[in-house]
XYZ file of C-alpha atoms in Angstrom:
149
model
C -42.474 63.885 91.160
C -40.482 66.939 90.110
C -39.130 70.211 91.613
C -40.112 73.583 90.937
C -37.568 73.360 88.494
C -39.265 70.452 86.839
C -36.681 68.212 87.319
C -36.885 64.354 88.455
C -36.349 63.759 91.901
C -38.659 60.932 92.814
C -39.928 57.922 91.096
C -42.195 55.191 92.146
C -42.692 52.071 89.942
C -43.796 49.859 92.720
C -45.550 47.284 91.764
C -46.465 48.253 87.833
C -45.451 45.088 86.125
C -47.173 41.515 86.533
C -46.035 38.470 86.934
C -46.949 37.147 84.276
C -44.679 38.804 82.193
C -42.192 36.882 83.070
C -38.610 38.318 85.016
C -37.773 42.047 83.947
C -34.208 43.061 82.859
C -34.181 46.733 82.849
C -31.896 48.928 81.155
C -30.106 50.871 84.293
C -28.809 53.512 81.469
C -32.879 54.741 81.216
C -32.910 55.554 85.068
C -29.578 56.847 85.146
C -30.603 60.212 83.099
C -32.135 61.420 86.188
C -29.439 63.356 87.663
C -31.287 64.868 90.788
C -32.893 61.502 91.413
C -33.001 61.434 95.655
C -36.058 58.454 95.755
C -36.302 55.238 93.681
C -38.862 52.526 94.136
C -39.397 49.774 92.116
C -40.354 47.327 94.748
C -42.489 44.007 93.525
C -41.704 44.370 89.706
C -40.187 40.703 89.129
C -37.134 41.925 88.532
C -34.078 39.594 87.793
C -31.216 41.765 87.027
C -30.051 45.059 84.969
C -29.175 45.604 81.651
C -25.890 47.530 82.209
C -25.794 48.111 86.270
C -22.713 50.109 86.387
C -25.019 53.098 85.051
C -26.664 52.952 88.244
C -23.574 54.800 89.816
C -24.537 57.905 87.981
C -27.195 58.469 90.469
C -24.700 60.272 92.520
C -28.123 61.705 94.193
C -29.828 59.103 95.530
C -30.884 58.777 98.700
C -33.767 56.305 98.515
C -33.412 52.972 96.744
C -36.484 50.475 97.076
C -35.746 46.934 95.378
C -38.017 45.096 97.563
C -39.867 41.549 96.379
C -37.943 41.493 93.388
C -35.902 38.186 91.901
C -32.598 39.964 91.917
C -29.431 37.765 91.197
C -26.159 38.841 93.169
C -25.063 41.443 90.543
C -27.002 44.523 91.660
C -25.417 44.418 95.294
C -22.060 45.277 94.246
C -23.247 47.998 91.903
C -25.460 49.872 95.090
C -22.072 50.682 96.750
C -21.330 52.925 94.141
C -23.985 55.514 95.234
C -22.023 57.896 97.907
C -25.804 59.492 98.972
C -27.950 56.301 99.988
C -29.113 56.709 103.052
C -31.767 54.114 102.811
C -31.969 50.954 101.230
C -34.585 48.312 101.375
C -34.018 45.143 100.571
C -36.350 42.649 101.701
C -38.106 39.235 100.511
C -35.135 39.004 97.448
C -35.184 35.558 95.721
C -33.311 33.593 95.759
C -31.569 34.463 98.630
C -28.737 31.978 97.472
C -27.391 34.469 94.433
C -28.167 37.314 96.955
C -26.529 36.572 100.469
C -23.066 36.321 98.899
C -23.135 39.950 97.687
C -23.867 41.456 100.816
C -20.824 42.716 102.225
C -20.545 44.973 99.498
C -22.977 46.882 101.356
C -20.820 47.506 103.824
C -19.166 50.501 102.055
C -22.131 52.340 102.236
C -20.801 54.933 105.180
C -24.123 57.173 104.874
C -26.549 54.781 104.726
C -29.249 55.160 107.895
C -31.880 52.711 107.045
C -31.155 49.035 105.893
C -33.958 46.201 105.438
C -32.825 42.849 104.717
C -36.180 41.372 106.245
C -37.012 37.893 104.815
C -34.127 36.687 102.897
C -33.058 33.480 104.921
C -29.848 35.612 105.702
C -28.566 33.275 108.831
C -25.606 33.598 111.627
C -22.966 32.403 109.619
C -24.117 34.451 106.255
C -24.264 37.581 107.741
C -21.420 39.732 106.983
C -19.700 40.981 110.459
C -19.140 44.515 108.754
C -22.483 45.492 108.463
C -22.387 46.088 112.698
C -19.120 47.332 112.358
C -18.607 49.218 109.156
C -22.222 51.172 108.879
C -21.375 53.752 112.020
C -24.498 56.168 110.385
C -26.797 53.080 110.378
C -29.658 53.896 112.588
C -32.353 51.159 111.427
C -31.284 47.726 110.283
C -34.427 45.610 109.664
C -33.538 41.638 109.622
C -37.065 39.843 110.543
C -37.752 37.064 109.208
C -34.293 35.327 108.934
C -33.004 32.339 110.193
C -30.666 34.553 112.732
């Protein structure tokens, strides 16, 4: 979708790629030319990881980041904090949870974020990082169903 200015500001690539194809490795650098990207969903595309993630922090504008159902390794959670705007970020059903749970408290520096889902990822009472109750004072929706809490 674009503005009246006919600039980005919302893209949905949910579900666009099979699974056949194998795990994705996109190239962050393509996304990060959107400079008034607010909303980003690529939910349920088999993706594994990103082909240069620290470009991801140029989407100062982002407020919407969907990575849902995807076989993400640890490496994009670090690289999320980066984005000052992100007010919600969902999160669910990644696997393997194993690469993923470790990365988590990097979250935690994500003071505007209002919406967090971390539903179905085996995330249990000793995995969960303590700063995401203390640390997230704008958080007004945390989904964690489907855990082992």
């Amino acid at each position: 979708m674009c503005d009246g200015n006919l600039l980005v500001y919302n893209i949905d690539l949910s579900s666009i790629r099979q699974l056949g194809l194998g795990i994705w490795y996109p190239n962050a650098t393509l996304l990060s030319h959107f400079e008034n990207l607010e909303y980003l969903d690529l939910s349920d595309n088999n993706i594994g990881s990103w082909i240069m993630p620290e470009a991801l922090c140029r989407m100062s504008n982002l407020k919407v980041l969907d990575l849902s159902s995807n076989p993400l390794n640890g490496d994009i959670i670090p690289q999320i904090r980066c984005l000052p705007s992100l007010e919600e970020l969902y999160l669910s059903s990644i696997y393997p949870n194993h690469a993923f749970i470790p990365a988590l408290s990097a979250l935690c520096e994500l003071k505007n974020l209002r919406a967090l889902d971390l539903s179905n990822n085996s995330i249990n009472d000793e995995n969960i990082p303590p700063c995401l109750l203390r640390n997230l004072s704008s958080l007004e929706t945390l989904y964690l169903s489907r855990n082992l809490l």
